[in-house]
XYZ file of C-alpha atoms in Angstrom:
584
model
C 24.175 -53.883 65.941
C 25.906 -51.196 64.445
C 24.623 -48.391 62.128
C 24.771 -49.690 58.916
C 23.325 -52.789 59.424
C 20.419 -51.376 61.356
C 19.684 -49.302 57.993
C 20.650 -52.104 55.878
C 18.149 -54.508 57.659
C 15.296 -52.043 57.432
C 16.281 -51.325 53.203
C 15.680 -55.068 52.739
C 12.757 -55.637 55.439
C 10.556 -52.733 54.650
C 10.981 -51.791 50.857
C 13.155 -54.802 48.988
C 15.409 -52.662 47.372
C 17.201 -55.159 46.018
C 14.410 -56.683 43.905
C 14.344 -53.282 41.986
C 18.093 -52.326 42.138
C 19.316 -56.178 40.875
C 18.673 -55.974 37.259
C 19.442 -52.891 36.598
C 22.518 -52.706 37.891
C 23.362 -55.653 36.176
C 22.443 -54.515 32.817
C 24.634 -51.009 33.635
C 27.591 -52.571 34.589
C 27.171 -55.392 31.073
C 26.370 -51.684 29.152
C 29.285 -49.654 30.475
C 31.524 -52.261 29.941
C 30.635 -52.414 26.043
C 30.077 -48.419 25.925
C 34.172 -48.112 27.345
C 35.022 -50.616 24.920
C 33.782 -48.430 21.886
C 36.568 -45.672 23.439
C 40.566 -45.574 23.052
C 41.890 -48.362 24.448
C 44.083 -46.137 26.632
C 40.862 -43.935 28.081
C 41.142 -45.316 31.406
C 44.564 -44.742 31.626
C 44.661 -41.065 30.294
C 41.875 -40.245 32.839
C 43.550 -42.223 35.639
C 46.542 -39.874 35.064
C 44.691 -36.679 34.552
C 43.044 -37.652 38.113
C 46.621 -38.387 39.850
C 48.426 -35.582 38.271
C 46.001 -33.342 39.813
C 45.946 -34.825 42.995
C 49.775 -34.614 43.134
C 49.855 -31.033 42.426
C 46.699 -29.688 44.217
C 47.652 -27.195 45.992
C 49.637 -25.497 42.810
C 46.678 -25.810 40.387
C 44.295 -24.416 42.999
C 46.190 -21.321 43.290
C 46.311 -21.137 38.753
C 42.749 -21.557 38.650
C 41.945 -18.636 41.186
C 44.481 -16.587 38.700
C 42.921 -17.465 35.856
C 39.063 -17.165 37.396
C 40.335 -13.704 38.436
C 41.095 -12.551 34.293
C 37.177 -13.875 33.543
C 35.547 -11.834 36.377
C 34.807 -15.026 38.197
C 35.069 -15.064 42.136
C 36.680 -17.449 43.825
C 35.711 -18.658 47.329
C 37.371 -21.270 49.429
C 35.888 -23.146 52.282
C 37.752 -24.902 55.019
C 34.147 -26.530 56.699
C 30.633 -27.234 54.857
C 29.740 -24.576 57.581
C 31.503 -22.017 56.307
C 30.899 -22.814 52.589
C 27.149 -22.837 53.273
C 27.971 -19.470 54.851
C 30.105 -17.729 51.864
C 26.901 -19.449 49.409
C 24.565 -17.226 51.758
C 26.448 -14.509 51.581
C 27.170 -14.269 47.634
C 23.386 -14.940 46.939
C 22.463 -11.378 49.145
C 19.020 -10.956 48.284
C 18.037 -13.517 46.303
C 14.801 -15.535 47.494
C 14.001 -18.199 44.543
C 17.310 -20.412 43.903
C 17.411 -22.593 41.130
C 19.801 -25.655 42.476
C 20.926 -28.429 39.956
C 22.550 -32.119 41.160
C 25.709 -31.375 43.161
C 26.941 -34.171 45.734
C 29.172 -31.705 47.697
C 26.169 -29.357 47.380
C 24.312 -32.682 49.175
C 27.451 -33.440 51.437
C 27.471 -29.590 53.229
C 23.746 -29.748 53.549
C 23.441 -26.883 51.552
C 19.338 -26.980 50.869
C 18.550 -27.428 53.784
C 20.641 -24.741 55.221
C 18.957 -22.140 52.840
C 15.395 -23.495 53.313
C 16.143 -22.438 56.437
C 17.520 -19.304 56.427
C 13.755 -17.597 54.120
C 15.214 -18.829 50.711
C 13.033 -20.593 48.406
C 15.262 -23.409 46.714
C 14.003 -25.727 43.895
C 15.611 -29.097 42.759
C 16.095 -28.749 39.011
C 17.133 -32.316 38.690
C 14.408 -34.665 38.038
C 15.498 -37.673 40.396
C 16.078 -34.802 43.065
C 13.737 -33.667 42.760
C 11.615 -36.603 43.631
C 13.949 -37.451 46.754
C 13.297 -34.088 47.815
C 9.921 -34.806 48.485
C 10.087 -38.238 49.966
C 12.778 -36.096 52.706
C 15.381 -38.978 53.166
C 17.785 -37.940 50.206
C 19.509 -39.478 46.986
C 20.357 -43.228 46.603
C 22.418 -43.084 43.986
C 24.965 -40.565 43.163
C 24.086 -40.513 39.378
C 20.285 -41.910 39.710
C 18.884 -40.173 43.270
C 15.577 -41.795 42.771
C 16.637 -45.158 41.529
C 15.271 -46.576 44.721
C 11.558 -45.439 44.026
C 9.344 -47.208 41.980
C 7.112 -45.321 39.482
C 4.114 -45.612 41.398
C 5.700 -44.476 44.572
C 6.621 -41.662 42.755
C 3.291 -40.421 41.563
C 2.031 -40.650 45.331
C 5.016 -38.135 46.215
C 3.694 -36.028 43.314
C 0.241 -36.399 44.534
C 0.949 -35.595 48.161
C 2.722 -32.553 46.472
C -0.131 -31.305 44.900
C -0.145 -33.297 41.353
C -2.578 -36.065 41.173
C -1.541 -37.201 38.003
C -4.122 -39.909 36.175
C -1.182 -42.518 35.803
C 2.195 -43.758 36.906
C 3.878 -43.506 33.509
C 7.459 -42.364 33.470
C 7.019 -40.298 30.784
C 4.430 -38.602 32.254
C 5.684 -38.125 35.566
C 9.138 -37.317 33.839
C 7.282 -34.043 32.332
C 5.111 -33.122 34.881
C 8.493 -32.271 36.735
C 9.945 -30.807 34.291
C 7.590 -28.118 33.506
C 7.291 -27.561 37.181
C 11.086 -26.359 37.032
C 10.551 -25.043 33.367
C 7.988 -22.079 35.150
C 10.448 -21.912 38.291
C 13.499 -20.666 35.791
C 10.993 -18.307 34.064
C 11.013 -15.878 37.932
C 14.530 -17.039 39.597
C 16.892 -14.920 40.855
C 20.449 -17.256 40.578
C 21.290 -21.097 39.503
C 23.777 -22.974 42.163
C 25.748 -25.983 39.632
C 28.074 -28.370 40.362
C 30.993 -29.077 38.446
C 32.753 -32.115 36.944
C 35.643 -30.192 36.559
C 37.898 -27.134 37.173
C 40.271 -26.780 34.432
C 43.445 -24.867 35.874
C 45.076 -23.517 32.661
C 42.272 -21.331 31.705
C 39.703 -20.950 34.453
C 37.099 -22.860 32.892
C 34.495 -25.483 34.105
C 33.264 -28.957 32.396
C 29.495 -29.660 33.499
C 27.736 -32.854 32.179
C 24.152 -33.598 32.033
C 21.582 -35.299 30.534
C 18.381 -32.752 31.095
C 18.915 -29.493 30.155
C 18.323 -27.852 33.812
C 22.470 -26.778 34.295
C 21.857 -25.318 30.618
C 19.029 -23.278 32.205
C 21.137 -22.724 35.505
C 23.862 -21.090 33.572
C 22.087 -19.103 30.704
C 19.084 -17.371 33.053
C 19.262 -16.333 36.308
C 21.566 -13.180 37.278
C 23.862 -14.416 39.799
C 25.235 -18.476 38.982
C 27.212 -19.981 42.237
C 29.403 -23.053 41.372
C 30.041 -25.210 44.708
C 32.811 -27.831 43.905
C 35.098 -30.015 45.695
C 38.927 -28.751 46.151
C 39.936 -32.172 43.991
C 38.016 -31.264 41.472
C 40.430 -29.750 39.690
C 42.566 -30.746 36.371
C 45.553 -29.191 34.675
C 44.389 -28.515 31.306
C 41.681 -29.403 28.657
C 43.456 -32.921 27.619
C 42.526 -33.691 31.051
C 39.230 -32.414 31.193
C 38.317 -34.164 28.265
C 40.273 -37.300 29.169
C 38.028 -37.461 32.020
C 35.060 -36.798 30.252
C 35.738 -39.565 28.176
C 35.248 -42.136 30.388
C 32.716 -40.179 32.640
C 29.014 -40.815 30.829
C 29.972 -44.373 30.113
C 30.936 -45.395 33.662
C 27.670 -43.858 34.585
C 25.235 -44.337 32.798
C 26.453 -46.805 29.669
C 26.119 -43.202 27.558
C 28.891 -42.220 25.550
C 28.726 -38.557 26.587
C 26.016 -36.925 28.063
C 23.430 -34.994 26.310
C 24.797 -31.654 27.560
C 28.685 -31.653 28.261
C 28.836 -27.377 28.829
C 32.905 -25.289 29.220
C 31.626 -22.649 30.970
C 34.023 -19.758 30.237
C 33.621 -16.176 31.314
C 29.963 -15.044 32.445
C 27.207 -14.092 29.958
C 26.611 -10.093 29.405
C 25.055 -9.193 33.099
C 25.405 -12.156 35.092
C 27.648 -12.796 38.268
C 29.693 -15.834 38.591
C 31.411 -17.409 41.790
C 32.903 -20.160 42.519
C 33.047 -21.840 46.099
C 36.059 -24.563 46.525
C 34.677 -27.128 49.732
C 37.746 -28.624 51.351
C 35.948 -29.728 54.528
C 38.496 -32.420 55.272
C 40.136 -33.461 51.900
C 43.386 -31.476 52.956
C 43.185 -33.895 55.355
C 42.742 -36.677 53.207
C 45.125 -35.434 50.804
C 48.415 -35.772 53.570
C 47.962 -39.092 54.364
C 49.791 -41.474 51.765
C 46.927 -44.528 52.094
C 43.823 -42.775 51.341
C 44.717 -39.821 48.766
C 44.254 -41.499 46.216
C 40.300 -41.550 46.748
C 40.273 -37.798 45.899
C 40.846 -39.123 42.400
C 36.884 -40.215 42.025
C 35.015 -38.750 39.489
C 32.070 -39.654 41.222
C 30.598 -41.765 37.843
C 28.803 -43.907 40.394
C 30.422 -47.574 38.647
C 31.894 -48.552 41.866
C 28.524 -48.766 43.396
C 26.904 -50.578 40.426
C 29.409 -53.151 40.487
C 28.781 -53.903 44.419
C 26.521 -56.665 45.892
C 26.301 -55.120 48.921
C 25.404 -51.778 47.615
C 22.624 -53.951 44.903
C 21.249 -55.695 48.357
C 20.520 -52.786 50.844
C 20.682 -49.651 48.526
C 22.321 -46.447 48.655
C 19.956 -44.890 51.984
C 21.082 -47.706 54.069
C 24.784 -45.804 54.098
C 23.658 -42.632 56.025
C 25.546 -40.452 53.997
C 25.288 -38.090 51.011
C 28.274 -40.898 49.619
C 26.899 -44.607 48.913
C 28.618 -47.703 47.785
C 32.090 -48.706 48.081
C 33.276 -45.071 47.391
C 30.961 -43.969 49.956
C 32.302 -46.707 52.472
C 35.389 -45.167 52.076
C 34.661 -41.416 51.645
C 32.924 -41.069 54.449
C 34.865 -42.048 57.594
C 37.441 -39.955 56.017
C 35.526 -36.820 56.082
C 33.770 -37.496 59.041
C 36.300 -39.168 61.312
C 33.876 -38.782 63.928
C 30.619 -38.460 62.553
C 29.649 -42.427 63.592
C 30.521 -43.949 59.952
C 32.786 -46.374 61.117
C 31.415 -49.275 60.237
C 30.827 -48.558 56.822
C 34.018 -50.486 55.006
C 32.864 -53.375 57.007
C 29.513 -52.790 54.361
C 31.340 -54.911 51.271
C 32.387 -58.326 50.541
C 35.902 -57.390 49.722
C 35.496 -58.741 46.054
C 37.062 -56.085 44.357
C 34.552 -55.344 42.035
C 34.559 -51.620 42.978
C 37.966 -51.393 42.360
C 37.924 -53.239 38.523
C 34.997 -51.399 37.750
C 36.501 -47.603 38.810
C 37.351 -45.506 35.272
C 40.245 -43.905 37.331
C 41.947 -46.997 39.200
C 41.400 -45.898 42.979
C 42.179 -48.919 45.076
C 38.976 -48.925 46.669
C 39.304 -52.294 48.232
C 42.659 -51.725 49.923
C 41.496 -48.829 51.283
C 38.397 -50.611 53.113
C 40.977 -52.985 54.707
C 43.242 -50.376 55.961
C 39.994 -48.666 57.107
C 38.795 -51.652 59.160
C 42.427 -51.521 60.772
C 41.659 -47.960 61.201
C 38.246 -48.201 63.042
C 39.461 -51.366 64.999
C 42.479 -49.618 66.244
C 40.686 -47.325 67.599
C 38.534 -49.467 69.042
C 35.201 -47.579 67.274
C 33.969 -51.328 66.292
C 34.557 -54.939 67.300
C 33.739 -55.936 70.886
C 35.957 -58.650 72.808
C 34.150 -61.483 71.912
C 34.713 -60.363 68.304
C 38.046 -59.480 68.911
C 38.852 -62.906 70.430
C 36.746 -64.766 67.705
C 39.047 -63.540 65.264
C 41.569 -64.329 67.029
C 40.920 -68.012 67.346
C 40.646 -68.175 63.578
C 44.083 -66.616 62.627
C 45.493 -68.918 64.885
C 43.203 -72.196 63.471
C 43.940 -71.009 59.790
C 47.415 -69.689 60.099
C 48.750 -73.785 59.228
C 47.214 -76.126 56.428
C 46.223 -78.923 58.948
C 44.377 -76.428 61.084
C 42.973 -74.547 57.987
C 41.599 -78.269 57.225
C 40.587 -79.247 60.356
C 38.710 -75.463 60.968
C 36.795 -75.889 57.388
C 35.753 -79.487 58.403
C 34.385 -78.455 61.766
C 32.698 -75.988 60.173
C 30.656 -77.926 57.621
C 29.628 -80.155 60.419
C 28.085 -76.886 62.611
C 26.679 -76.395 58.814
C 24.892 -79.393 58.876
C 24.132 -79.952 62.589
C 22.994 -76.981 63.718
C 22.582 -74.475 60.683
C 18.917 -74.864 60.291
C 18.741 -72.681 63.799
C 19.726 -69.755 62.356
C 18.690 -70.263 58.232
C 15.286 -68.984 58.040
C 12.415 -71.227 57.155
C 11.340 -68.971 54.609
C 11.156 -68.943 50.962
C 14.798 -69.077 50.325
C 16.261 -66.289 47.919
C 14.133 -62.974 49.678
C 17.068 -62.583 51.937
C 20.857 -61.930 50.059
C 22.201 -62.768 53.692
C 21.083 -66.233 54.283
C 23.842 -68.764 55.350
C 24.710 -71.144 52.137
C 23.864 -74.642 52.120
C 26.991 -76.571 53.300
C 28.840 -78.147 50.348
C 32.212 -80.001 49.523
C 35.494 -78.602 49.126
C 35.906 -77.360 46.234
C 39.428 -77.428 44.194
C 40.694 -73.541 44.007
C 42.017 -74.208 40.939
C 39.231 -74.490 39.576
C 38.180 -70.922 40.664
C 39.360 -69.227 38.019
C 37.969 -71.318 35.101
C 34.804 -71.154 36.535
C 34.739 -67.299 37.097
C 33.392 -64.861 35.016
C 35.531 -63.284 31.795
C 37.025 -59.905 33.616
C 38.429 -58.920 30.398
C 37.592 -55.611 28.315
C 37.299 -56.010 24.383
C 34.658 -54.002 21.829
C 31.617 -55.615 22.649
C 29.808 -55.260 19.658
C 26.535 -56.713 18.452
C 27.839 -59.327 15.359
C 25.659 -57.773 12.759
C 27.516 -54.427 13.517
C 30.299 -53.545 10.855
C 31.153 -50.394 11.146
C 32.035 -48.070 8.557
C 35.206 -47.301 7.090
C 35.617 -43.245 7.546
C 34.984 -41.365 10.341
C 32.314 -38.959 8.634
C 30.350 -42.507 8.494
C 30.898 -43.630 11.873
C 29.709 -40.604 13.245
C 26.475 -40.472 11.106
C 25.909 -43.777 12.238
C 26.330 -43.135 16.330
C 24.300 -39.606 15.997
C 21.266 -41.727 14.259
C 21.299 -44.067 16.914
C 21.103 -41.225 19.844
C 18.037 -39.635 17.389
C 19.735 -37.324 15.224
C 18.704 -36.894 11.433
C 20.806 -36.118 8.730
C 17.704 -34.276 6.312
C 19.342 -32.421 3.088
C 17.935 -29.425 4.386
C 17.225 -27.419 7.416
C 13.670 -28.142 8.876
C 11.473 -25.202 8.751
C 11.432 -23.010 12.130
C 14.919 -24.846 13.081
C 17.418 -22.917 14.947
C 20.534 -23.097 12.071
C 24.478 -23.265 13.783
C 27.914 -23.622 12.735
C 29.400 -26.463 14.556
C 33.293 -26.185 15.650
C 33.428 -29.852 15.272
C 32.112 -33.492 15.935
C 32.772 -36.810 17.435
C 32.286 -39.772 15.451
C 32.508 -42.510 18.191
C 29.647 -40.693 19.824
C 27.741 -38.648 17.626
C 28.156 -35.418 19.341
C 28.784 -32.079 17.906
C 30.958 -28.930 19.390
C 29.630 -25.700 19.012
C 31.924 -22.414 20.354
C 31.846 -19.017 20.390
C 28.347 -16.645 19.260
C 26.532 -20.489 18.562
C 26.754 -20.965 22.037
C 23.416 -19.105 23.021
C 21.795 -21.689 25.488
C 18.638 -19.042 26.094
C 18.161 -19.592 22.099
C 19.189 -23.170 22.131
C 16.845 -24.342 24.731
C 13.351 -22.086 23.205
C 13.933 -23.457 19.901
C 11.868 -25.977 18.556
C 14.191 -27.923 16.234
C 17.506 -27.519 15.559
C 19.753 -27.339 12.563
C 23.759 -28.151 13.030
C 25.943 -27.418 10.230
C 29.106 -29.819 10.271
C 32.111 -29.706 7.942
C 33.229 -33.405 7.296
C 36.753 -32.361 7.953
C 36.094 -31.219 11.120
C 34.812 -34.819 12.524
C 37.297 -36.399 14.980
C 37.418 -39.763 16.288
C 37.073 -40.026 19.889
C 36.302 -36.781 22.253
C 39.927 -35.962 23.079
C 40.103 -34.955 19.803
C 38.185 -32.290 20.183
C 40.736 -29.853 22.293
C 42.356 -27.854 19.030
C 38.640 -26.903 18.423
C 37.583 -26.076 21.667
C 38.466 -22.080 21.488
C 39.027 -19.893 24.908
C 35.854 -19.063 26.148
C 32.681 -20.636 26.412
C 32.045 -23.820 24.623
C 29.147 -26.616 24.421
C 29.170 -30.263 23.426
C 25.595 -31.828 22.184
C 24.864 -35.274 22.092
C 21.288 -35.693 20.660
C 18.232 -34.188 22.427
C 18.233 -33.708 26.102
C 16.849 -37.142 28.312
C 16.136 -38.140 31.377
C 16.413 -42.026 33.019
C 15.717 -41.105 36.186
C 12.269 -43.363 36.784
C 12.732 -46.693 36.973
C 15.439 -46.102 33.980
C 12.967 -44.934 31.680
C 14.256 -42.697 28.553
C 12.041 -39.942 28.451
C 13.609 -37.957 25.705
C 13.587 -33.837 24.924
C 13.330 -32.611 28.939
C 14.630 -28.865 28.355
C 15.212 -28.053 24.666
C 14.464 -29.747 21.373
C 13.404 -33.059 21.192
C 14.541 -32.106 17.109
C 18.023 -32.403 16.120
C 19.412 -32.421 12.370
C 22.888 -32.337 11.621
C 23.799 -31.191 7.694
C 26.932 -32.115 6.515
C 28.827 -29.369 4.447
C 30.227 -29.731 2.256
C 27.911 -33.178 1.455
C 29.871 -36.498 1.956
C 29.254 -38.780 -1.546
């Protein structure tokens, strides 16, 4: 039995994953569908082709973005193995001994925490769900939702064997508990490590989304700020940036941005930025015509929502930092070797994964050419398997023998299936053999299937309103934003570049973008001039300005147990917009 299934057999055994995982999933795939639908029609396209544009031309927008990082006073480190990025992180933090480290998968993929934990240095998940699958010690399930595989009162028995015996299991509770926890850790640390969605080649910036507030803390407080980021990572310009960000949030999470979308420009007065650019195989990856496309993921997570296979066994049962179909096919292509060779034999071939990607990587023809792969090579499939296989091409390859195969079949069905169906309550285990039934006609397959087609999905009391000043009033009430006629008292008052009406969100650039200030205050105050409102986020590049630059989208959240909106995690739970001049 190989690896994966040995995982995937003790996921379903021992903890029943997919009883949790099944409705959720469900309702974020139905939500992300409607939340893209509220876009451009064309935002999967424009971030497809920001993706493949920059894949195409790597190498070339690498070598602009160390220019440009170079005119900001930003270092830039490259890394040919996760061992020697987890060396140059070592080496940039000198003597720093409490690290502040927010959600980053390639962070997760070089083993970077672990590698610091055990070289003296005191490192602290900021992230709420990492935080949590720090303590339980067997890593994230999900590349957008680590925890999504805990229950809440699971959870509260981590925090209790940590040294919290909290009185109840609520997720807001829990949700706050960790917060302030990281809250006091930011108050005495002595540098952040981030992630980054993007790179942005033309002008040396980065694009970080999230939902908490803990990047916001990452990049405003601590002295020295290390970005660790994947070589692909990179786009050619802001249109791209934002075309990706576009369709980002609502492949995720069914948001339509995140609460925090930050530009990082140059460094804050007396902080030290660096960058650290993990190849660690993706040159690799990147020469060989079949799979290169992959490095176009924008790791939004949709591919694994859509999955059954993923939904069954969850994300631990892949033994790797990458779950799901992206995962399935990540991960034997950075670790040729590393004994994940079985994992695109972990899907149903459905193509799912591949309908549901934001960027149009052809997941499922690369898990075919990677079962070629891994039985060329002879690193799965035994004789008997071999020959098995064998015997079916040749009973299948004519009509008559198709026939003749599928009646046989029914028959072993009926005559001898009961041997190997469980007894059982049926419907505990997604692997059980089906009940043998009659042909069915295939055309009437796809009458019966479900509608794969994207329109608005919009509830049919919704009529939205005529001007875009409206619209965006309406979205920015829905997220929790008021519109009072004046400033609350004790709010923190800013001059907003510009807003979004399709999301609600507001730009703020230049001196407005203190996040020390932002995140202390108790309420804030945006000022937006109607004639600044765009329609979609793209929009917003002529207003974005040259250095730093920060997108808000109603107060800062967290989903992370059991899906749970726990609103106001790091900053105001307060937000007012005031429209001037007034709208009639």
């Amino acid at each position: 039995m190989t690896g994966f299934r040995t995982r995937a057999r003790r996921e379903i055994a021992e903890e029943h994953r997919s009883a949790a995982l099944l409705p959720i999933m469900r309702k974020l795939v139905a939500d992300s569908r409607a939340m893209l639908a509220r876009g451009p029609a064309d935002a999967r396209d424009r971030a497809a082709a920001a993706r493949a544009d920059a894949v195409d031309r790597l190498e070339e927008l690498q070598r602009r973005l160390r220019e440009q990082l170079a005119l900001r006073g930003v270092g830039y480190h490259r890394a040919a193995t996760a061992a020697e990025a987890v060396d140059i992180v070592r080496r940039l933090l000198g003597d720093a001994r409490r690290v502040a480290k927010s959600k980053s998968m390639v962070a997760e993929e070089i083993g970077l925490t672990h590698a610091l934990r055990e070289a003296g240095i005191d490192v602290l998940e900021t992230d709420i769900g990492e935080y949590i699958v720090d303590l339980e010690g067997r890593g994230p399930s999900h590349v957008t939702a680590p925890a999504v595989h805990l229950n809440r009162a699971r959870i509260r028995d981590l925090l209790a064997r940590a040294g919290a015996p909290l009185e109840t299991d609520d997720p807001v509770v829990l949700s706050q508990h960790i917060r302030d926890v990281v809250g006091r850790y930011f108050q005495d640390c002595d540098a952040a490590i981030t992630g980054a969605n993007t790179a942005i080649a033309s002008s040396g910036r980065f694009a970080i989304v999230e939902n908490e507030g803990n990047v916001a803390l990452g990049v405003s407080h601590p002295r020295k700020h290390i970005i660790v980021t994947g070589l692909e990572k990179v786009v050619a310009d802001e249109a791209g940036a934002l075309a990706i960000l576009q369709v980002l949030a609502p492949s995720a999470t069914a948001q339509p941005l995140t609460a925090f979308t930050h530009i990082l420009g140059s460094p804050p007065p007396g902080q030290e930025r660096h960058v650290v650019v993990v190849d660690n195989g993706r040159s690799r990856i990147l020469a060989d015509p079949r799979y290169r496309d992959v490095l176009r993921c924008i790791r939004c997570g949709a591919c694994m929502n859509a999955c059954p296979v993923y939904r069954a066994v969850s994300g631990l049962a892949y033994g790797s930092p990458y779950m799901g179909p992206i995962g399935a096919v990540l991960s034997p292509l950075l670790w040729p070797r590393g004994g994940q060779a079985d994992l695109p034999f972990a899907s149903t071939l459905c193509g799912a994964c591949t309908e549901a990607c934001p960027v149009g990587i052809p997941l499922h023809r690369m898990l075919l050419d990677l079962r070629a792969d891994a039985v060329e090579r002879g690193a799965v499939a035994g004789r008997a398997e071999r020959a098995a296989w064998k015997a079916w091409a040749a009973a299948c390859s004519l009509p008559t023998g198709a026939r003749a195969a599928a009646a046989m079949a029914r028959l072993g069905l009926r005559g001898g299936g009961r041997l190997v169906r469980p007894l059982a309550a049926r419907g505990a285990d997604p692997r059980l053999l089906p009940e043998p039934a009659e042909p069915h006609d295939p055309a009437l397959l796809a009458a019966a299937g479900p509608d794969r087609s994207e329109r608005p999905v919009i509830a049919p009391e919704e009529v939205l309103p005529p001007t875009p000043v409206e619209r965006f009033r309406l979205r920015a009430g829905q997220i929790g934003v008021g519109f009072p006629a004046a400033a609350p008292a004790s709010a923190l008052e800013l001059s907003a570049a510009a807003a979004v009406a399709s999301t609600g969100s507001v730009l703020l650039t230049g001196a407005p973008v203190d996040r020390r200030a932002l995140l202390a205050a108790p309420a804030v105050a945006l000022r937006v001039d109607p004639a600044t409102v765009v329609e979609y986020p793209a929009g917003l590049e002529p207003y974005l300005g040259a250095d730093d630059a920060l997108i808000l989208t109603g107060p800062s959240r967290t989903a992370d147990i059991e899906k749970v909106i726990v609103r106001g995690i790091h900053g105001s739970q307060e937000y007012a917009v005031l429209l001037e001049p007034p709208i009639a």
